[in-house]
Amino acid sequence: MTAPAAGQERTTMAVGYDGSDAAKDAVRWAAGYAAAGGHRLRVVHAWVWPMFTKKLGPVEGVEGSGLRHAAEAILAEGIELARTALDAARSAAAPADAEPAPAGPAAETGPAVEGLMETGLPAPVLRGAARDAVLLVVSSRGLGSVLGHLAGSVCLALAGSSPCPLMVIRRVRSPGEPAAPVVVGVDGSSRSSAALAAAARLAGFLGTDLRIVHIDQTRGGAREGHGRHGPLHGQELLDHTLEEARNLAPHLSISVDLREGHAASKELLAAASDAEALVIGTHNRTGGPGNTVTAVLNKARCNVLITR
């Protein structure tokens, strides 16, 4: 996939799929978000077997066998699941007296679905597939059932190197279950402005409240000058961010939460203990996700959106 040219708007979402139950949840979530935003949805399957063997074709005399056929079947299943979920999301959003929208990939309304199967390990395949994407969605487990023991590493690798925001799905709501708040961590930097905007969009999609959290590290015991903000600036920062959020999404119910502590990840996790999703920004120049993002991904019980 090629990245969009400068000034060209991204209109496609990408979601990883390997056939696992966790990946099915990720596809369903991605389909709902794509339907709400009018995005195209790209279902991506990383095919690892060609890296280990050349025996990819069918077993002689056994119809429908072979590693290539199995991989193609997994991708086809993911595409069909996405189309079904998209149709359901469009139907749920349509007025009761509206004409039903045409179903399937030929529908003239709503986003389309496409499939992509690439040879390689999950992280680089998904990274390449998301170069022109507005959002990459993955499950928190099983990003490659063959390499399941590396799933954590894959998720962390994407957190530090994804070319677009990364949504890690840990749970999906049951039908009729109300959404819990979206929590976003801010520190006054440019990356937290991007996180705030993404959190506002996510809260609007979910139809839930937005909670803005700032960790005042100086007041929590960090040495003087270590944090970006002094002890008197924490509430001022939140007040400014609250005004920014209200300008972005005047329809949302928004609250703020000022916390103290030098362990940002610990405080963010505590603030998001009842959240539907936690939104944080990353800016680590080494290419890794950074300590805070790593800790959040390892311990968060909710979905996590990582912006950049």
mmCIF file of C-alpha atoms in Angstrom:
data_model
loop_
_atom_site.group_PDB
_atom_site.id
_atom_site.type_symbol
_atom_site.label_atom_id
_atom_site.label_comp_id
_atom_site.label_asym_id
_atom_site.label_seq_id
_atom_site.Cartn_x
_atom_site.Cartn_y
_atom_site.Cartn_z
ATOM 1 C CA MET A 1 0.000 0.000 0.000
ATOM 2 C CA THR A 2 1.230 3.523 -0.735
ATOM 3 C CA ALA A 3 0.763 6.391 1.662
ATOM 4 C CA PRO A 4 -1.668 9.138 0.590
ATOM 5 C CA ALA A 5 -0.128 12.184 -1.030
ATOM 6 C CA ALA A 6 0.240 15.383 0.954
ATOM 7 C CA GLY A 7 -3.178 16.934 1.466
ATOM 8 C CA GLN A 8 -4.977 13.762 0.391
ATOM 9 C CA GLU A 9 -7.553 12.633 2.936
ATOM 10 C CA ARG A 10 -7.329 9.118 4.319
ATOM 11 C CA THR A 11 -10.641 7.285 3.883
ATOM 12 C CA THR A 12 -9.744 3.642 4.570
ATOM 13 C CA MET A 13 -9.566 1.690 7.828
ATOM 14 C CA ALA A 14 -7.525 -1.496 8.175
ATOM 15 C CA VAL A 15 -8.216 -4.412 10.526
ATOM 16 C CA GLY A 16 -6.120 -7.504 11.169
ATOM 17 C CA TYR A 17 -7.830 -10.884 10.918
ATOM 18 C CA ASP A 18 -6.546 -14.396 11.653
ATOM 19 C CA GLY A 19 -9.787 -16.281 12.287
ATOM 20 C CA SER A 20 -9.601 -16.191 16.092
ATOM 21 C CA ASP A 21 -12.529 -15.116 18.254
ATOM 22 C CA ALA A 22 -10.557 -12.042 19.335
ATOM 23 C CA ALA A 23 -9.972 -11.082 15.696
ATOM 24 C CA LYS A 24 -13.690 -11.484 14.979
ATOM 25 C CA ASP A 25 -14.422 -8.988 17.738
ATOM 26 C CA ALA A 26 -11.901 -6.588 16.186
ATOM 27 C CA VAL A 27 -13.555 -6.883 12.759
ATOM 28 C CA ARG A 28 -17.022 -6.293 14.201
ATOM 29 C CA TRP A 29 -15.818 -3.229 16.099
ATOM 30 C CA ALA A 30 -14.003 -1.892 13.031
ATOM 31 C CA ALA A 31 -17.088 -2.387 10.872
ATOM 32 C CA GLY A 32 -19.220 -0.343 13.246
ATOM 33 C CA TYR A 33 -16.694 2.478 13.325
ATOM 34 C CA ALA A 34 -16.279 2.382 9.542
ATOM 35 C CA ALA A 35 -20.039 2.571 9.049
ATOM 36 C CA ALA A 36 -20.317 5.567 11.377
ATOM 37 C CA GLY A 37 -17.456 7.407 9.692
ATOM 38 C CA GLY A 38 -18.181 6.431 6.092
ATOM 39 C CA HIS A 39 -14.797 4.717 5.737
ATOM 40 C CA ARG A 40 -13.820 1.840 3.505
ATOM 41 C CA LEU A 41 -12.702 -1.224 5.461
ATOM 42 C CA ARG A 42 -9.668 -3.329 4.538
ATOM 43 C CA VAL A 43 -9.490 -6.784 6.129
ATOM 44 C CA VAL A 44 -5.855 -7.893 6.316
ATOM 45 C CA HIS A 45 -4.468 -11.402 6.787
ATOM 46 C CA ALA A 46 -0.744 -11.984 7.334
ATOM 47 C CA TRP A 47 0.245 -15.265 5.669
ATOM 48 C CA VAL A 48 3.296 -16.620 7.464
ATOM 49 C CA TRP A 49 3.594 -20.114 5.972
ATOM 50 C CA PRO A 50 5.560 -19.176 2.811
ATOM 51 C CA MET A 51 8.338 -18.036 5.153
ATOM 52 C CA PHE A 52 8.714 -21.590 6.475
ATOM 53 C CA THR A 53 7.782 -23.995 3.682
ATOM 54 C CA LYS A 54 7.282 -24.208 -0.069
ATOM 55 C CA LYS A 55 4.592 -26.879 0.249
ATOM 56 C CA LEU A 56 1.625 -24.536 0.047
ATOM 57 C CA GLY A 57 -0.623 -26.243 -2.475
ATOM 58 C CA PRO A 58 -3.345 -28.827 -1.928
ATOM 59 C CA VAL A 59 -2.663 -32.381 -0.879
ATOM 60 C CA GLU A 60 -3.050 -34.626 -3.915
ATOM 61 C CA GLY A 61 -6.546 -36.032 -4.072
ATOM 62 C CA VAL A 62 -7.847 -33.931 -1.174
ATOM 63 C CA GLU A 63 -10.141 -31.152 -2.353
ATOM 64 C CA GLY A 64 -9.939 -27.869 -0.451
ATOM 65 C CA SER A 65 -6.700 -28.754 1.288
ATOM 66 C CA GLY A 66 -3.385 -26.933 1.445
ATOM 67 C CA LEU A 67 -1.977 -23.978 3.311
ATOM 68 C CA ARG A 68 -2.793 -21.456 0.590
ATOM 69 C CA HIS A 69 -6.418 -22.542 0.487
ATOM 70 C CA ALA A 70 -6.648 -22.339 4.282
ATOM 71 C CA ALA A 71 -5.270 -18.792 4.304
ATOM 72 C CA GLU A 72 -7.613 -17.700 1.524
ATOM 73 C CA ALA A 73 -10.539 -19.205 3.442
ATOM 74 C CA ILE A 74 -9.585 -17.248 6.571
ATOM 75 C CA LEU A 75 -9.464 -14.002 4.602
ATOM 76 C CA ALA A 76 -12.793 -14.748 2.884
ATOM 77 C CA GLU A 77 -14.347 -15.409 6.288
ATOM 78 C CA GLY A 78 -13.055 -12.072 7.582
ATOM 79 C CA ILE A 79 -14.408 -10.207 4.559
ATOM 80 C CA GLU A 80 -17.842 -11.810 4.902
ATOM 81 C CA LEU A 81 -17.895 -11.051 8.625
ATOM 82 C CA ALA A 82 -17.032 -7.415 7.910
ATOM 83 C CA ARG A 83 -19.751 -7.084 5.275
ATOM 84 C CA THR A 84 -22.349 -8.602 7.581
ATOM 85 C CA ALA A 85 -21.325 -6.308 10.437
ATOM 86 C CA LEU A 86 -21.371 -3.258 8.159
ATOM 87 C CA ASP A 87 -24.865 -4.073 6.937
ATOM 88 C CA ALA A 88 -26.029 -4.542 10.532
ATOM 89 C CA ALA A 89 -24.473 -1.238 11.598
ATOM 90 C CA ARG A 90 -26.116 0.629 8.717
ATOM 91 C CA SER A 91 -29.491 -0.945 9.477
ATOM 92 C CA ALA A 92 -29.229 -0.053 13.164
ATOM 93 C CA ALA A 93 -28.403 3.563 12.329
ATOM 94 C CA ALA A 94 -31.148 3.999 9.713
ATOM 95 C CA PRO A 95 -34.548 5.515 10.645
ATOM 96 C CA ALA A 96 -37.270 2.932 11.217
ATOM 97 C CA ASP A 97 -39.223 4.042 8.125
ATOM 98 C CA ALA A 98 -36.187 4.294 5.832
ATOM 99 C CA GLU A 99 -35.812 2.094 2.773
ATOM 100 C CA PRO A 100 -33.342 -0.740 3.470
ATOM 101 C CA ALA A 101 -29.880 -0.089 2.055
ATOM 102 C CA PRO A 102 -28.627 -2.604 -0.516
ATOM 103 C CA ALA A 103 -26.411 -5.235 1.100
ATOM 104 C CA GLY A 104 -22.986 -6.486 0.116
ATOM 105 C CA PRO A 105 -19.993 -4.952 -1.621
ATOM 106 C CA ALA A 106 -22.018 -3.526 -4.488
ATOM 107 C CA ALA A 107 -24.015 -1.264 -2.184
ATOM 108 C CA GLU A 108 -24.073 2.307 -3.373
ATOM 109 C CA THR A 109 -24.338 3.636 0.153
ATOM 110 C CA GLY A 110 -22.027 3.029 3.072
ATOM 111 C CA PRO A 111 -18.405 1.942 3.059
ATOM 112 C CA ALA A 112 -17.078 -0.956 0.998
ATOM 113 C CA VAL A 113 -14.969 -3.895 2.165
ATOM 114 C CA GLU A 114 -11.785 -5.157 0.574
ATOM 115 C CA GLY A 115 -9.444 -7.996 1.483
ATOM 116 C CA LEU A 116 -5.666 -8.163 1.498
ATOM 117 C CA MET A 117 -3.467 -11.211 2.076
ATOM 118 C CA GLU A 118 0.271 -10.564 2.219
ATOM 119 C CA THR A 119 3.167 -12.890 2.954
ATOM 120 C CA GLY A 120 5.050 -11.974 6.105
ATOM 121 C CA LEU A 121 4.916 -11.633 9.854
ATOM 122 C CA PRO A 122 1.857 -9.863 11.281
ATOM 123 C CA ALA A 123 3.469 -6.593 12.388
ATOM 124 C CA PRO A 124 5.147 -5.613 9.091
ATOM 125 C CA VAL A 125 2.183 -6.832 7.026
ATOM 126 C CA LEU A 126 -0.306 -4.806 9.064
ATOM 127 C CA ARG A 127 2.001 -1.807 9.099
ATOM 128 C CA GLY A 128 2.241 -1.860 5.314
ATOM 129 C CA ALA A 129 -1.498 -2.363 4.908
ATOM 130 C CA ALA A 130 -2.179 0.700 7.078
ATOM 131 C CA ARG A 131 0.086 3.169 5.256
ATOM 132 C CA ASP A 132 -2.919 4.871 3.666
ATOM 133 C CA ALA A 133 -5.328 4.174 6.541
ATOM 134 C CA VAL A 134 -7.066 6.515 8.943
ATOM 135 C CA LEU A 135 -7.045 3.806 11.645
ATOM 136 C CA LEU A 136 -5.565 0.336 12.180
ATOM 137 C CA VAL A 137 -7.632 -2.017 14.360
ATOM 138 C CA VAL A 138 -6.223 -5.165 15.953
ATOM 139 C CA SER A 139 -7.218 -7.515 18.746
ATOM 140 C CA SER A 140 -5.148 -7.598 21.912
ATOM 141 C CA ARG A 141 -4.626 -11.329 21.481
ATOM 142 C CA GLY A 142 -3.884 -13.679 18.626
ATOM 143 C CA LEU A 143 -2.499 -11.400 15.923
ATOM 144 C CA GLY A 144 -1.221 -14.603 14.336
ATOM 145 C CA SER A 145 -2.459 -17.930 15.649
ATOM 146 C CA VAL A 146 0.594 -19.727 14.282
ATOM 147 C CA LEU A 147 2.838 -17.330 16.214
ATOM 148 C CA GLY A 148 0.486 -16.811 19.124
ATOM 149 C CA HIS A 149 3.309 -16.581 21.621
ATOM 150 C CA LEU A 150 4.486 -13.412 19.848
ATOM 151 C CA ALA A 151 1.121 -11.657 19.879
ATOM 152 C CA GLY A 152 2.173 -9.305 22.665
ATOM 153 C CA SER A 153 5.321 -8.350 20.816
ATOM 154 C CA VAL A 154 3.360 -7.743 17.617
ATOM 155 C CA CYS A 155 0.939 -5.430 19.378
ATOM 156 C CA LEU A 156 3.772 -3.489 21.001
ATOM 157 C CA ALA A 157 5.638 -3.260 17.697
ATOM 158 C CA LEU A 158 2.577 -1.751 16.033
ATOM 159 C CA ALA A 159 2.065 0.646 18.936
ATOM 160 C CA GLY A 160 5.469 2.134 18.267
ATOM 161 C CA SER A 161 5.540 1.994 14.485
ATOM 162 C CA SER A 162 2.018 2.043 13.041
ATOM 163 C CA PRO A 163 1.738 4.748 10.349
ATOM 164 C CA CYS A 164 -1.698 5.721 11.677
ATOM 165 C CA PRO A 165 -3.569 5.599 15.000
ATOM 166 C CA LEU A 166 -3.844 2.083 16.431
ATOM 167 C CA MET A 167 -6.997 0.728 18.096
ATOM 168 C CA VAL A 168 -6.416 -2.349 20.263
ATOM 169 C CA ILE A 169 -9.668 -4.195 20.969
ATOM 170 C CA ARG A 170 -9.806 -6.036 24.278
ATOM 171 C CA ARG A 171 -13.572 -6.325 24.633
ATOM 172 C CA VAL A 172 -16.750 -5.499 22.750
ATOM 173 C CA ARG A 173 -20.062 -4.513 24.270
ATOM 174 C CA SER A 174 -22.958 -6.919 24.341
ATOM 175 C CA PRO A 175 -26.064 -5.830 22.388
ATOM 176 C CA GLY A 176 -27.944 -3.243 24.413
ATOM 177 C CA GLU A 177 -25.083 -2.725 26.864
ATOM 178 C CA PRO A 178 -24.491 1.008 27.453
ATOM 179 C CA ALA A 179 -21.035 2.330 26.662
ATOM 180 C CA ALA A 180 -18.754 3.331 29.519
ATOM 181 C CA PRO A 181 -16.841 6.637 29.283
ATOM 182 C CA VAL A 182 -13.918 7.266 26.968
ATOM 183 C CA VAL A 183 -10.860 8.391 28.951
ATOM 184 C CA VAL A 184 -8.057 10.424 27.361
ATOM 185 C CA GLY A 185 -4.719 11.327 28.894
ATOM 186 C CA VAL A 186 -3.374 14.832 28.162
ATOM 187 C CA ASP A 187 -0.164 16.667 29.012
ATOM 188 C CA GLY A 188 -0.405 19.854 26.973
ATOM 189 C CA SER A 189 1.791 18.607 24.121
ATOM 190 C CA SER A 190 0.868 18.454 20.451
ATOM 191 C CA ARG A 191 0.401 14.693 20.728
ATOM 192 C CA SER A 192 -2.203 15.140 23.462
ATOM 193 C CA SER A 193 -4.162 17.494 21.192
ATOM 194 C CA ALA A 194 -4.309 14.692 18.623
ATOM 195 C CA ALA A 195 -5.356 12.253 21.341
ATOM 196 C CA LEU A 196 -8.095 14.622 22.510
ATOM 197 C CA ALA A 197 -9.538 14.972 19.009
ATOM 198 C CA ALA A 198 -9.482 11.199 18.509
ATOM 199 C CA ALA A 199 -11.101 10.621 21.904
ATOM 200 C CA ALA A 200 -13.880 13.087 21.115
ATOM 201 C CA ARG A 201 -14.609 11.287 17.827
ATOM 202 C CA LEU A 202 -14.604 7.933 19.597
ATOM 203 C CA ALA A 203 -16.944 9.128 22.356
ATOM 204 C CA GLY A 204 -19.287 10.535 19.721
ATOM 205 C CA PHE A 205 -19.304 7.215 17.868
ATOM 206 C CA LEU A 206 -20.001 5.288 21.074
ATOM 207 C CA GLY A 207 -22.577 7.795 22.300
ATOM 208 C CA THR A 208 -20.880 8.099 25.664
ATOM 209 C CA ASP A 209 -19.136 10.602 27.942
ATOM 210 C CA LEU A 210 -15.584 11.907 27.604
ATOM 211 C CA ARG A 211 -13.282 12.097 30.616
ATOM 212 C CA ILE A 212 -10.055 14.119 30.330
ATOM 213 C CA VAL A 213 -7.225 13.071 32.660
ATOM 214 C CA HIS A 214 -4.012 14.923 33.457
ATOM 215 C CA ILE A 215 -1.257 13.488 35.663
ATOM 216 C CA ASP A 216 0.567 16.212 37.600
ATOM 217 C CA GLN A 217 3.890 14.445 38.072
ATOM 218 C CA THR A 218 5.576 17.231 40.033
ATOM 219 C CA ARG A 219 2.916 17.213 42.735
ATOM 220 C CA GLY A 220 3.155 13.437 42.819
ATOM 221 C CA GLY A 221 6.758 13.499 43.975
ATOM 222 C CA ALA A 222 8.792 13.790 40.778
ATOM 223 C CA ARG A 223 11.764 16.090 41.086
ATOM 224 C CA GLU A 224 11.231 19.781 40.388
ATOM 225 C CA GLY A 225 11.329 20.601 36.693
ATOM 226 C CA HIS A 226 11.012 16.949 35.620
ATOM 227 C CA GLY A 227 7.458 17.347 34.307
ATOM 228 C CA ARG A 228 6.313 19.689 31.605
ATOM 229 C CA HIS A 229 4.004 21.491 34.010
ATOM 230 C CA GLY A 230 4.656 22.918 37.463
ATOM 231 C CA PRO A 231 2.453 22.207 40.472
ATOM 232 C CA LEU A 232 0.174 25.198 39.809
ATOM 233 C CA HIS A 233 -0.455 24.428 36.162
ATOM 234 C CA GLY A 234 -2.303 21.121 36.379
ATOM 235 C CA GLN A 235 -5.812 22.532 36.786
ATOM 236 C CA GLU A 236 -5.068 25.358 34.362
ATOM 237 C CA LEU A 237 -4.075 22.781 31.774
ATOM 238 C CA LEU A 238 -7.269 20.818 32.327
ATOM 239 C CA ASP A 239 -9.405 23.958 32.118
ATOM 240 C CA HIS A 240 -7.776 24.873 28.801
ATOM 241 C CA THR A 241 -8.192 21.321 27.483
ATOM 242 C CA LEU A 242 -11.827 21.230 28.592
ATOM 243 C CA GLU A 243 -12.519 24.375 26.572
ATOM 244 C CA GLU A 244 -10.758 22.835 23.573
ATOM 245 C CA ALA A 245 -12.822 19.654 23.916
ATOM 246 C CA ARG A 246 -16.096 21.573 24.126
ATOM 247 C CA ASN A 247 -15.201 23.405 20.938
ATOM 248 C CA LEU A 248 -14.432 20.084 19.245
ATOM 249 C CA ALA A 249 -17.554 18.288 20.449
ATOM 250 C CA PRO A 250 -20.154 20.582 22.034
ATOM 251 C CA HIS A 251 -22.681 17.734 22.123
ATOM 252 C CA LEU A 252 -20.595 15.548 24.462
ATOM 253 C CA SER A 253 -20.792 15.343 28.239
ATOM 254 C CA ILE A 254 -17.201 16.074 29.318
ATOM 255 C CA SER A 255 -15.513 15.870 32.717
ATOM 256 C CA VAL A 256 -11.940 16.363 33.933
ATOM 257 C CA ASP A 257 -9.797 14.417 36.396
ATOM 258 C CA LEU A 258 -6.583 15.849 37.881
ATOM 259 C CA ARG A 259 -4.334 13.179 39.384
ATOM 260 C CA GLU A 260 -0.982 13.207 41.147
ATOM 261 C CA GLY A 261 1.823 10.696 40.709
ATOM 262 C CA HIS A 262 5.103 10.200 38.915
ATOM 263 C CA ALA A 263 3.998 6.848 37.399
ATOM 264 C CA ALA A 264 1.783 8.074 34.550
ATOM 265 C CA SER A 265 0.746 4.602 33.428
ATOM 266 C CA LYS A 266 -0.452 3.636 36.910
ATOM 267 C CA GLU A 267 -2.605 6.750 37.208
ATOM 268 C CA LEU A 268 -3.997 6.410 33.682
ATOM 269 C CA LEU A 269 -4.947 2.795 34.314
ATOM 270 C CA ALA A 270 -6.669 3.759 37.552
ATOM 271 C CA ALA A 271 -8.550 6.569 35.806
ATOM 272 C CA ALA A 272 -9.667 4.143 33.087
ATOM 273 C CA SER A 273 -10.698 1.306 35.405
ATOM 274 C CA ASP A 274 -14.354 1.807 34.403
ATOM 275 C CA ALA A 275 -13.715 3.017 30.841
ATOM 276 C CA GLU A 276 -14.856 1.763 27.471
ATOM 277 C CA ALA A 277 -11.567 2.921 25.990
ATOM 278 C CA LEU A 278 -8.383 4.701 27.018
ATOM 279 C CA VAL A 279 -6.834 7.097 24.491
ATOM 280 C CA ILE A 280 -3.163 8.078 24.756
ATOM 281 C CA GLY A 281 -0.583 9.628 22.461
ATOM 282 C CA THR A 282 2.894 8.322 21.743
ATOM 283 C CA HIS A 283 5.930 10.274 20.616
ATOM 284 C CA ASN A 284 8.860 7.966 21.356
ATOM 285 C CA ARG A 285 11.565 8.825 18.823
ATOM 286 C CA THR A 286 13.306 5.451 19.180
ATOM 287 C CA GLY A 287 10.537 3.720 17.230
ATOM 288 C CA GLY A 288 9.284 1.807 20.253
ATOM 289 C CA PRO A 289 5.989 2.470 22.004
ATOM 290 C CA GLY A 290 7.551 3.984 25.132
ATOM 291 C CA ASN A 291 7.204 2.954 28.764
ATOM 292 C CA THR A 292 3.747 4.424 29.356
ATOM 293 C CA VAL A 293 2.162 2.890 26.260
ATOM 294 C CA THR A 294 3.824 -0.459 26.971
ATOM 295 C CA ALA A 295 2.483 -0.551 30.525
ATOM 296 C CA VAL A 296 -1.002 0.464 29.404
ATOM 297 C CA LEU A 297 -1.158 -2.200 26.698
ATOM 298 C CA ASN A 298 0.050 -4.866 29.109
ATOM 299 C CA LYS A 299 -2.406 -4.035 31.888
ATOM 300 C CA ALA A 300 -5.449 -2.150 30.564
ATOM 301 C CA ARG A 301 -8.759 -3.991 30.850
ATOM 302 C CA CYS A 302 -10.450 -1.714 28.320
ATOM 303 C CA ASN A 303 -9.841 -1.004 24.648
ATOM 304 C CA VAL A 304 -6.847 1.237 23.949
ATOM 305 C CA LEU A 305 -6.470 3.834 21.187
ATOM 306 C CA ILE A 306 -2.913 5.015 20.533
ATOM 307 C CA THR A 307 -2.562 8.201 18.515
ATOM 308 C CA ARG A 308 0.497 9.867 17.054
#
